[in-house]
Short mmCIF file of C-alpha atoms and ligand atoms in Angstrom, two decimals:
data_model
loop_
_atom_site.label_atom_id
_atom_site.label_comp_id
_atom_site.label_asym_id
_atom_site.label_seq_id
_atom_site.Cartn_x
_atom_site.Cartn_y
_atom_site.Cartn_z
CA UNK B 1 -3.66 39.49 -15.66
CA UNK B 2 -4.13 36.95 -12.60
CA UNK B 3 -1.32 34.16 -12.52
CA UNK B 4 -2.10 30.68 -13.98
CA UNK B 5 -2.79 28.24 -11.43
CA UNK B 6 0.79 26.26 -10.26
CA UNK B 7 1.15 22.92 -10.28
CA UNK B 8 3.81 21.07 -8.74
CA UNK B 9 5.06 17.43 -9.24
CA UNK B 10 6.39 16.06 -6.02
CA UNK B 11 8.43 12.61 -6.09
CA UNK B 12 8.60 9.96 -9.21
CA UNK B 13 5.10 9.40 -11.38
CA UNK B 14 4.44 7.28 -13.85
CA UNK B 15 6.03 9.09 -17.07
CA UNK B 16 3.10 9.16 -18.95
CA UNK B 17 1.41 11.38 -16.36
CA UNK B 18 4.50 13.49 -15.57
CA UNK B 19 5.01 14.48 -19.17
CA UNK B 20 0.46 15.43 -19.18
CA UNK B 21 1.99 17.40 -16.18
CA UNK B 22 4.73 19.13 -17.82
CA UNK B 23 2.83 19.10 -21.35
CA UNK B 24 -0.77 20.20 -20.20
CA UNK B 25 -0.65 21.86 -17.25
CA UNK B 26 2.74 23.56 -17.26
CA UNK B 27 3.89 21.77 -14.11
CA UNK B 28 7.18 22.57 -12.11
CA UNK B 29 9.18 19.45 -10.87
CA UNK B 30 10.59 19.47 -7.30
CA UNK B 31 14.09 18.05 -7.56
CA UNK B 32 15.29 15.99 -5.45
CA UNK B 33 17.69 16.69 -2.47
CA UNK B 34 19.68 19.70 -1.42
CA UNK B 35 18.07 21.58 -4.99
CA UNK B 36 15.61 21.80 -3.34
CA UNK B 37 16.05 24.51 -1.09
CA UNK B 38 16.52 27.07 -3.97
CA UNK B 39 13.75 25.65 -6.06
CA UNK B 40 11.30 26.42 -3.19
CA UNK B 41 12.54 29.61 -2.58
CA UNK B 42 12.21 30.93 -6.16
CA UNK B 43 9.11 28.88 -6.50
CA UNK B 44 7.44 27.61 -3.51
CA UNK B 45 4.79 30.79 -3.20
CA UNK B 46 2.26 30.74 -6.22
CA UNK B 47 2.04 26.49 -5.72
CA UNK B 48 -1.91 25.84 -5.25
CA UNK B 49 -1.67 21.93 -6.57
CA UNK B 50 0.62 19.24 -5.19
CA UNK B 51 0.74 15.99 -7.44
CA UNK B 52 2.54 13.22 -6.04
CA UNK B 53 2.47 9.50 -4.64
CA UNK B 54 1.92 7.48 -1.45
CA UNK B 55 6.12 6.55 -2.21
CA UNK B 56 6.92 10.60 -1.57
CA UNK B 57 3.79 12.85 -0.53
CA UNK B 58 3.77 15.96 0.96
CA UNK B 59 4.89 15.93 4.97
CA UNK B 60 5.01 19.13 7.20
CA UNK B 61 8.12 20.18 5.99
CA UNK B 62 7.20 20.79 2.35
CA UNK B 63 3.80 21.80 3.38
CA UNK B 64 5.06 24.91 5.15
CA UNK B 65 7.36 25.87 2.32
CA UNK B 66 4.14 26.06 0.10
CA UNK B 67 2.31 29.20 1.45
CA UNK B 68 -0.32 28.93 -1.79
CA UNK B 69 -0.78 24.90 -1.58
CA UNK B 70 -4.75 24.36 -1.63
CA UNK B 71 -4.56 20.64 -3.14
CA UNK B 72 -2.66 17.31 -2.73
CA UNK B 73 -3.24 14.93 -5.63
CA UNK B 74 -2.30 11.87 -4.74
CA UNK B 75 -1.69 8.91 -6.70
CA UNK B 76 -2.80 6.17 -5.17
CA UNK B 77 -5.33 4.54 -2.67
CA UNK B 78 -2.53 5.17 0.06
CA UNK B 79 -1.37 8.57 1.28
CA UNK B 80 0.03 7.90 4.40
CA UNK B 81 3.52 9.99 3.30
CA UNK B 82 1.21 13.45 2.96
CA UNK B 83 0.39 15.31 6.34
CA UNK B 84 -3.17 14.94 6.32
CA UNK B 85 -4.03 15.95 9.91
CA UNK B 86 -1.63 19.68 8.72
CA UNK B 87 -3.34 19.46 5.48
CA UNK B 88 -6.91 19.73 6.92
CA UNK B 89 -6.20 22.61 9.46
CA UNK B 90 -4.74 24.73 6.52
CA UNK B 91 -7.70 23.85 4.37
CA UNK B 92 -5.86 22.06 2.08
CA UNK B 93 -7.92 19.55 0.00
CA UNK B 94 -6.39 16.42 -0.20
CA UNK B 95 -7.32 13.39 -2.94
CA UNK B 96 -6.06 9.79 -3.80
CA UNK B 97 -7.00 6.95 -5.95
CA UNK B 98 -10.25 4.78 -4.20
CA UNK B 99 -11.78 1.46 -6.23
CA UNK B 100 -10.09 1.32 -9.81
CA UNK B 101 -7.52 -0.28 -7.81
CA UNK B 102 -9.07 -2.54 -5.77
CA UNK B 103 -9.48 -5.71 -7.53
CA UNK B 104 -5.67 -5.72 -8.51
CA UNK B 105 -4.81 -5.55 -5.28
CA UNK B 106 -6.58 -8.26 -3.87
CA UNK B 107 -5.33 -9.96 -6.20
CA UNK B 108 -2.16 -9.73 -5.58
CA UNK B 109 -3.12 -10.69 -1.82
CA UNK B 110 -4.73 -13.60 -3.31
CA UNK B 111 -1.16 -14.85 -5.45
CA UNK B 112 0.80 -13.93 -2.46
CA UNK B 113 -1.65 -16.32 -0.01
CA UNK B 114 -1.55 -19.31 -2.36
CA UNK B 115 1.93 -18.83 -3.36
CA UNK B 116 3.44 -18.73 0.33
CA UNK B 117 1.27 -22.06 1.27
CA UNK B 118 1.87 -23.90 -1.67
CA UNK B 119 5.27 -22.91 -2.04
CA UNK B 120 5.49 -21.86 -5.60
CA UNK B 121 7.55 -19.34 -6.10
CA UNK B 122 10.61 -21.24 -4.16
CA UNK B 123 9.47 -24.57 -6.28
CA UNK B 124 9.90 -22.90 -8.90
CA UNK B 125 13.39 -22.27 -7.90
CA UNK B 126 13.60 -25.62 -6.98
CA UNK B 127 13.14 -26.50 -10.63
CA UNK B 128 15.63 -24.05 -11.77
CA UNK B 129 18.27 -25.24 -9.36
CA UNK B 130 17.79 -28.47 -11.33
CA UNK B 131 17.08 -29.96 -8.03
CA UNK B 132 14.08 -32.27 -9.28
CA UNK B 133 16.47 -34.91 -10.34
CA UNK B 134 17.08 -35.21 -6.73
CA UNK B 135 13.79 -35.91 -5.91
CA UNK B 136 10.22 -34.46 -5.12
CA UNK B 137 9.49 -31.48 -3.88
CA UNK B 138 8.78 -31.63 -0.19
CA UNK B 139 4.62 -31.08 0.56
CA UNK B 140 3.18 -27.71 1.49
CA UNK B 141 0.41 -26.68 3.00
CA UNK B 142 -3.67 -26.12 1.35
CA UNK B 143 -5.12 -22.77 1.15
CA UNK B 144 -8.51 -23.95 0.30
CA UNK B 145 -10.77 -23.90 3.43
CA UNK B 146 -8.29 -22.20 5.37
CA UNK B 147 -9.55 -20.10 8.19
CA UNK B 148 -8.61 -16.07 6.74
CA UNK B 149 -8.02 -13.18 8.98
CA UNK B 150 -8.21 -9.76 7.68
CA UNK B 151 -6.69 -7.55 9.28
CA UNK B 152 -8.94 -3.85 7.50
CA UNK B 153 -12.13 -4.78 6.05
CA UNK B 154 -11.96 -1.76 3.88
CA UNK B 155 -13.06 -1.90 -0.17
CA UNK B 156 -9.44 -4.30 -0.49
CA UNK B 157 -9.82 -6.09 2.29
CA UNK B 158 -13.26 -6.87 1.64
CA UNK B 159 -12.95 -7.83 -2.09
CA UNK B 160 -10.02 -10.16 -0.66
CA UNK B 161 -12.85 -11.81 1.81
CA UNK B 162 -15.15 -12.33 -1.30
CA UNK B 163 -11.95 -14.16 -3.59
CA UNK B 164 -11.00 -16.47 -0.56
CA UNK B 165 -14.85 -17.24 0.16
CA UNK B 166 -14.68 -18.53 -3.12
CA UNK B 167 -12.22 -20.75 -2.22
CA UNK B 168 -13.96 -21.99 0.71
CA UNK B 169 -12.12 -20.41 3.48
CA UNK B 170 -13.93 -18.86 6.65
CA UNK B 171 -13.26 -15.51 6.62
CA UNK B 172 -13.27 -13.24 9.72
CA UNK B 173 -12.26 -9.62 10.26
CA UNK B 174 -10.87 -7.02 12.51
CA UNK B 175 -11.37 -3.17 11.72
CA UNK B 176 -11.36 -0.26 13.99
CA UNK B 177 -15.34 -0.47 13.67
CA UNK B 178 -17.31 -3.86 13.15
CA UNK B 179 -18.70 -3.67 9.20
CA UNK B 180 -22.24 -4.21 8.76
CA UNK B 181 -24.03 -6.69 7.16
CA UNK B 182 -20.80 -8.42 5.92
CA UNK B 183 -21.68 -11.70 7.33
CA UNK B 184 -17.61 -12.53 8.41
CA UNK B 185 -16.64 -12.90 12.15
CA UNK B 186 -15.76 -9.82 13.97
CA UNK B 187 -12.75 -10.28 16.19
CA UNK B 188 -12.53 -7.45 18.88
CA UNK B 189 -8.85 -7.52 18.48
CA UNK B 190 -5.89 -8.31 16.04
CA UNK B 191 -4.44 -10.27 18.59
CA UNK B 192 -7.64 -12.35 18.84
CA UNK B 193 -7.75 -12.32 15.08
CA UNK B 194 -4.80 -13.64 14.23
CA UNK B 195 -5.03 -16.29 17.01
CA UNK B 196 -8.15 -17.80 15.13
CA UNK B 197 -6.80 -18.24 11.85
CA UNK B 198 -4.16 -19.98 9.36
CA UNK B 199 -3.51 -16.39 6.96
CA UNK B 200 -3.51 -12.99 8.45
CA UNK B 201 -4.23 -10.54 5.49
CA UNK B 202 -3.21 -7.32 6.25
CA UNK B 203 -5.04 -4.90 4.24
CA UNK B 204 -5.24 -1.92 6.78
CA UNK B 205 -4.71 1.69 5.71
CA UNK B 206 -0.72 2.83 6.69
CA UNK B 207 -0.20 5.74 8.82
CA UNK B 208 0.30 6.72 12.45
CA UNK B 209 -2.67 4.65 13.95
CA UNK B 210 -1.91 1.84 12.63
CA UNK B 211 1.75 1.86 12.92
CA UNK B 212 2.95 -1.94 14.14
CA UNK B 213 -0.79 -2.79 14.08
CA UNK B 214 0.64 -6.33 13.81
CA UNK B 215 3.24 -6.44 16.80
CA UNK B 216 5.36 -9.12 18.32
CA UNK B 217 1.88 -10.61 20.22
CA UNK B 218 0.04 -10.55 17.34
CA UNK B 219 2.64 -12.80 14.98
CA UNK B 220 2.98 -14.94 18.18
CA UNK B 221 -0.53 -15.77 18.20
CA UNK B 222 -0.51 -16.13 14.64
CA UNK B 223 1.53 -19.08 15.34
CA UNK B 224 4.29 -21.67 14.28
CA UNK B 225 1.80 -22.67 11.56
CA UNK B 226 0.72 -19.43 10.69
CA UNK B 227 1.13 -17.59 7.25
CA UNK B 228 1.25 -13.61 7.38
CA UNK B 229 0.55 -11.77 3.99
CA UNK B 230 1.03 -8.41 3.89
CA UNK B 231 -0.16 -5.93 0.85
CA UNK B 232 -0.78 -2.51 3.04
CA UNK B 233 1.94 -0.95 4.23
CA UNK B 234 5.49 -2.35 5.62
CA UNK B 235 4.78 -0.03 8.89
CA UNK B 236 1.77 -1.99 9.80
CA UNK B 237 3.67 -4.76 10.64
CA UNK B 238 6.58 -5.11 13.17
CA UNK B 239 9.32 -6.40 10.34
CA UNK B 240 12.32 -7.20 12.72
CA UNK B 241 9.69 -9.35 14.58
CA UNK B 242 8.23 -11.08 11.95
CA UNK B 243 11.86 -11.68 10.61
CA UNK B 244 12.60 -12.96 14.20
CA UNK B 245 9.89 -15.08 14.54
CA UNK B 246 10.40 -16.73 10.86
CA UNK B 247 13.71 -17.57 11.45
CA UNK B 248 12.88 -19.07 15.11
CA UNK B 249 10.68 -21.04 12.83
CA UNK B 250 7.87 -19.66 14.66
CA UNK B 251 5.87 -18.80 11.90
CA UNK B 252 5.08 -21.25 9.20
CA UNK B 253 5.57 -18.16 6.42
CA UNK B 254 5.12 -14.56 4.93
CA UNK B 255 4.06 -12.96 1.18
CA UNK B 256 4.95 -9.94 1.30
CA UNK B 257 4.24 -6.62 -1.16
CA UNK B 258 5.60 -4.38 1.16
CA UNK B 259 8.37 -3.74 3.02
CA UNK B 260 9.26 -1.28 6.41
CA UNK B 261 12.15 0.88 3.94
CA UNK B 262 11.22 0.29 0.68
CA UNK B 263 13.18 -0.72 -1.63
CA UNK B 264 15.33 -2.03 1.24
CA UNK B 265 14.12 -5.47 1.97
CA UNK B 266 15.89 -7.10 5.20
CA UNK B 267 18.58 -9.43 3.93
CA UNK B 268 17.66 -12.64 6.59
CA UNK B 269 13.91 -12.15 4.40
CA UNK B 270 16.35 -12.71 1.15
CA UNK B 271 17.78 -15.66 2.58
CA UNK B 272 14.74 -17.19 3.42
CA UNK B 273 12.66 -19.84 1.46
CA UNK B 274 9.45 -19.38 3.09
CA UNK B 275 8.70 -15.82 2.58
CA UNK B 276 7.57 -14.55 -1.23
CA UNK B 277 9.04 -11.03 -1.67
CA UNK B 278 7.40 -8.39 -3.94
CA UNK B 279 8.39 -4.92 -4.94
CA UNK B 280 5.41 -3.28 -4.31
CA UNK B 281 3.07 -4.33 -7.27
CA UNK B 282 0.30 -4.76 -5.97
CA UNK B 283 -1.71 -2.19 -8.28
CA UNK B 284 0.98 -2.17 -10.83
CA UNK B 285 -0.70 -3.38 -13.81
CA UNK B 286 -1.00 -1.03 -17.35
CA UNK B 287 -4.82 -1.15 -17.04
CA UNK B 288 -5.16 -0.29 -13.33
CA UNK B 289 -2.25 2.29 -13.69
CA UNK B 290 -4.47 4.05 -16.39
CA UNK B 291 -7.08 4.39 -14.68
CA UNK B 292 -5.38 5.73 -11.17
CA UNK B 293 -3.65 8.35 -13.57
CA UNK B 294 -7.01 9.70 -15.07
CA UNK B 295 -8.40 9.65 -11.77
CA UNK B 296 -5.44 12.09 -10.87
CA UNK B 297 -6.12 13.88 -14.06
CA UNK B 298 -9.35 14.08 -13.37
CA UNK B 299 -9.02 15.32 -9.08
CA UNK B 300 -6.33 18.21 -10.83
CA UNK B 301 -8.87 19.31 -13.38
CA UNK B 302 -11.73 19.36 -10.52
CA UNK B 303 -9.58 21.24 -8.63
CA UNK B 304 -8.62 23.79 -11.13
CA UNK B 305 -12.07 24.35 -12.17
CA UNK B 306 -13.64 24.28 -9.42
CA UNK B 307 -11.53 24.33 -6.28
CA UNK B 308 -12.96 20.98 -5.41
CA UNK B 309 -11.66 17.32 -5.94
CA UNK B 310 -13.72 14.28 -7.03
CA UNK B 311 -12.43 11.87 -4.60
CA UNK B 312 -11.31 13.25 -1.21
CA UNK B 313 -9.49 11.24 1.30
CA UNK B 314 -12.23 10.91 4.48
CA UNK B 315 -9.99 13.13 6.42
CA UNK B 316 -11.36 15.66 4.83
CA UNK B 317 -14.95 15.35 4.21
CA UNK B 318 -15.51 15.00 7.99
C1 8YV M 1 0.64 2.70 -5.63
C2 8YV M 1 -0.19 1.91 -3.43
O1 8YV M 1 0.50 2.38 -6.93
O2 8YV M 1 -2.26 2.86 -3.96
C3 8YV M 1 -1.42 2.66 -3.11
O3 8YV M 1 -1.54 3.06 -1.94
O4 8YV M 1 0.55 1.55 -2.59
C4 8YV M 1 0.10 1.55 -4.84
O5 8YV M 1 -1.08 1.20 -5.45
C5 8YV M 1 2.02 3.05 -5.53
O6 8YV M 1 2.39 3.28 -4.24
C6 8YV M 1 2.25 4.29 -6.38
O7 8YV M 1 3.22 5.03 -5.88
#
């Protein structure tokens, strides 16, 4: 009798899809920690499926302690945690979660850019504070037909680019190749990007080549008026010199979704009024959630079948 395929659940999921996991598909759980030594020892041979999340992956470390491993699910567009570059030279199929995500994401770009001009979220504390007896609210700055940088014209960044066209803005771009046919200005650089606009949206994939992506020059040519809003990854962005540069008042302001240690958010960002701090949400809604977990369903079922996923990362298709 030839052993059922293993699957293996690596870091947090959503509980509905751990308990399909557990339920359907007779999936182990890696526990967390010092545990885990002994789990992979009794278990880490016979693992041909990895499910798990851009928050936890699968790195080099785990990879070698899975002899078997053939797939990493990922849930998620993101999968900057998982050892790609390993994954591909062991022939390890690797998939994530493209387009059902998309629109909630640059949506959440979209809140983060009009809430960080306007000021909303700390006018709304404003309000609570009971400060409004006081007086007005001090003015804040327009986003409509504000000049937008994106910083990744990928599927988010470019559905991003078609919400703030919408609201007038001029919208130009810099990605490691110039997109064609979008009809947005292509800036050769970040640095020249974000020194030709009012919002920098980062949108760029995470990962070692784009790691600080948006450096110390880059923010500086942003500019004292400047807004940065960030829904990527934290390591894109140089955090302790964006938090610099905000408190030298060097930069007009920053939404951000994501942070360089998540959940640790930098406490002179807490203390701040002109920064909008999110944990992370930008696909987190139930009916974009639903979908990325049947599309993980879906990849672990292709897989199974027929040793192929429906959505590979490019990685691995090249
Ligand atoms: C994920 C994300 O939902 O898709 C990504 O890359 O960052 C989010 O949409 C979240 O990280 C799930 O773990």
């Amino acid at each position: 009798m030839t052993e059922a395929p293993r699957v293996l659940q690596v870091g947090p999921l959503k509980p509905s899809l751990s308990e399909t996991l557990r339920t359907r598909y007779r999936a182990l759980e890696l526990p967390p920690g010092e545990a885990s030594e002994d789990f992979l020892a009794e278990h880490g041979a016979g693992v041909t499926a990895a499910v798990t999340s851009g928050r936890t992956g699968v790195d080099a470390a785990l990879m070698e302690r899975l002899p078997d491993l053939r797939a990493v699910i990922n849930f998620g567009v993101g999968y900057d945690t998982t050892d790609v570059a390993r994954a591909v030279k062991r022939g390890i199929t690797v998939s994530n979660t493209p387009d059902v995500l998309t629109d909630c994401v640059a949506d959440t770009a979209v809140g983060l850019a009009l809430d960080v001009t306007r000021g909303l979220s700390a006018a709304d504390r404003f309000v609570r504070r009971g400060d409004w007896a006081q007086g007005p609210y001090p003015l804040m700055h327009r986003l409509s037909g504000r000049r937008i940088g994106i910083l990744g014209l990928g599927r988010i960044g470019q559905a991003v680019a078609t919400r703030l066209s919408a609201f007038g803005c001029p919208i130009s771009y810099h990605s490691r190749r110039e997109v064609p046919g979008v009809g947005y200005t292509y800036a050769a650089t970040p640095r020249e990007l974000a020194a030709g606009v009012d919002v920098l949206v980062v949108t760029a994939a995470g990962g070692p080549s784009s790691t600080h992506l948006v450096d110390r020059e880059v923010l500086e040519a942003l500019g004292a008026d400047g807004f940065l809003v960030n829904v990527a990854r934290g390591s894109v962005v140089d955090e302790e010199a964006l938090v610099e540069l905000l408190l030298a008042g060097r930069l007009r302001g920053a939404g951000l979704d994501v942070f360089a240690h998540e959940p640790q958010v930098p406490q002179a960002l807490l203390d701040l009024d002109s920064v909008v701090l999110l944990p992370h949400l930008g696909s987190g809604t139930h009916e974009t959630r639903a979908a990325m977990e049947q599309m993980v369903l879906d990849n672990l079922d292709a897989f199974l079948e027929r040793g192929s996923v429906l959505t590979p990362v490019p990685e691995v298709t090249r």
